[in-house]
């Protein structure tokens, strides 16, 4: 059976880490970093027969702003609407109501997010970033 849950106790940090450390957006991310990220985010998971097969999280102040991150569904469970169901459950949570802005970054899932109401930045010249692509690399001796 497939189910969606926002219960923080159900998030399988080891399974989440196993997937995220292989992604284009967080290659080599340490387990402890994933543990902290999950603990300090509003999370949702997709579960098949109790095993975690999908995940998404929102980093937020629960008042004005949120950042959607780490959305995934394992390849063998894609095409069943799990991403959309996870995002709908996440966005329905009380602490994510009334936010002025929610942002995300994606390389290849623009279609999914457009269905959820996301659009390209209206004024991209106003946004800046401090990007550290080697943040998870081992320190040099």
Coordinates of C-alpha atoms in Angstrom, one line a residue:
X1 CA 0.0 0.0 0.0
X2 CA 1.1 3.5 -0.8
X3 CA 0.7 6.3 1.8
X4 CA 1.8 9.9 2.4
X5 CA 2.8 11.1 5.9
X6 CA 4.0 14.3 7.4
X7 CA 4.8 12.6 10.7
X8 CA 8.4 13.6 11.5
X9 CA 8.9 10.3 13.4
X10 CA 8.2 8.3 10.2
X11 CA 11.0 9.9 8.2
X12 CA 13.8 7.3 7.5
X13 CA 16.9 9.5 7.6
X14 CA 19.1 6.6 6.4
X15 CA 16.9 6.0 3.4
X16 CA 16.7 9.7 2.6
X17 CA 20.5 10.1 2.9
X18 CA 21.1 7.0 0.6
X19 CA 19.1 8.8 -2.1
X20 CA 20.3 12.4 -1.6
X21 CA 24.0 11.6 -1.5
X22 CA 23.7 10.4 -5.2
X23 CA 21.7 13.3 -6.5
X24 CA 22.9 16.2 -8.7
X25 CA 22.0 18.7 -6.1
X26 CA 23.7 17.2 -3.0
X27 CA 26.3 14.7 -4.1
X28 CA 28.2 13.2 -1.2
X29 CA 26.1 15.0 1.4
X30 CA 27.0 13.6 4.9
X31 CA 24.5 11.7 6.9
X32 CA 24.7 14.1 9.8
X33 CA 23.9 17.0 7.5
X34 CA 20.8 15.2 6.3
X35 CA 19.8 14.4 9.9
X36 CA 20.1 18.1 10.8
X37 CA 18.2 19.2 7.6
X38 CA 15.3 16.8 8.3
X39 CA 15.2 17.8 12.0
X40 CA 14.9 21.5 11.1
X41 CA 12.5 21.3 8.2
X42 CA 8.8 20.5 7.6
X43 CA 8.9 17.1 5.9
X44 CA 6.7 14.7 4.0
X45 CA 7.3 11.1 3.0
X46 CA 5.8 8.6 0.6
X47 CA 5.8 5.0 1.9
X48 CA 5.2 1.7 0.1
X49 CA 4.5 -1.1 2.5
X50 CA 6.1 0.9 5.2
X51 CA 9.4 1.6 3.4
X52 CA 10.2 5.2 2.5
X53 CA 10.1 5.7 -1.3
X54 CA 9.8 9.5 -1.5
X55 CA 10.5 12.6 0.4
X56 CA 10.3 16.4 0.3
X57 CA 11.0 19.1 2.8
X58 CA 10.3 22.8 3.3
X59 CA 12.7 25.2 5.1
X60 CA 10.5 28.0 6.5
X61 CA 10.0 30.6 9.1
X62 CA 6.3 29.5 9.2
X63 CA 5.2 33.1 8.7
X64 CA 6.4 34.7 5.4
X65 CA 8.9 32.5 3.5
X66 CA 9.6 28.9 2.6
X67 CA 12.1 27.0 0.4
X68 CA 11.1 23.7 -1.0
X69 CA 14.0 21.2 -1.2
X70 CA 15.0 17.6 -1.7
X71 CA 11.9 16.4 -3.5
X72 CA 12.3 12.9 -4.8
X73 CA 10.5 9.6 -5.5
X74 CA 12.5 6.4 -6.0
X75 CA 12.7 5.5 -9.8
X76 CA 10.6 2.3 -9.4
X77 CA 7.7 4.3 -7.8
X78 CA 7.6 7.2 -10.2
X79 CA 4.6 7.8 -12.5
X80 CA 2.0 7.2 -9.8
X81 CA 1.5 10.8 -8.7
X82 CA 3.5 10.5 -5.5
X83 CA 5.4 13.7 -5.9
X84 CA 2.2 15.7 -6.4
X85 CA 0.5 13.9 -3.4
X86 CA 3.5 14.6 -1.2
X87 CA 3.5 18.3 -2.2
X88 CA -0.3 18.6 -1.7
X89 CA 0.0 17.1 1.8
X90 CA 3.0 19.4 2.7
X91 CA 1.4 22.6 1.3
X92 CA -1.9 21.8 3.3
X93 CA -0.1 21.9 6.7
X94 CA -1.1 24.8 9.0
X95 CA 2.4 26.1 9.4
X96 CA 2.7 26.7 5.6
X97 CA -0.5 28.7 5.2
X98 CA -0.3 32.4 4.5
X99 CA 3.3 32.5 3.3
X100 CA 4.2 35.4 1.0
X101 CA 6.8 33.5 -1.0
X102 CA 7.9 29.9 -1.5
X103 CA 10.9 29.2 -3.7
X104 CA 12.7 26.2 -5.1
X105 CA 15.5 25.3 -7.5
X106 CA 15.2 22.5 -10.1
X107 CA 17.1 21.3 -13.1
X108 CA 14.5 19.1 -14.7
X109 CA 11.1 19.1 -12.9
X110 CA 9.7 22.5 -14.0
X111 CA 6.5 20.7 -15.3
X112 CA 5.7 19.2 -11.9
X113 CA 6.2 22.5 -10.1
X114 CA 4.2 24.5 -12.6
X115 CA 1.2 22.2 -11.9
X116 CA 1.6 23.2 -8.2
X117 CA 1.5 27.0 -9.1
X118 CA 5.2 27.7 -9.3
X119 CA 6.4 30.1 -12.0
X120 CA 9.8 31.4 -13.2
X121 CA 11.1 34.3 -11.1
X122 CA 9.2 37.5 -12.1
X123 CA 12.2 39.7 -11.4
X124 CA 15.3 37.4 -11.4
X125 CA 17.6 40.4 -11.2
X126 CA 16.5 40.9 -7.6
X127 CA 17.7 37.5 -6.5
X128 CA 21.3 36.6 -5.6
X129 CA 22.9 33.5 -4.1
X130 CA 25.9 32.5 -2.1
X131 CA 26.6 29.1 -3.6
X132 CA 29.2 26.8 -2.1
X133 CA 29.2 23.7 -4.4
X134 CA 32.1 22.0 -2.5
X135 CA 30.4 22.3 0.9
X136 CA 30.3 18.5 1.3
X137 CA 33.8 17.8 0.1
X138 CA 36.4 16.5 2.5
X139 CA 38.5 19.3 3.9
X140 CA 42.0 19.6 2.4
X141 CA 45.0 18.7 4.7

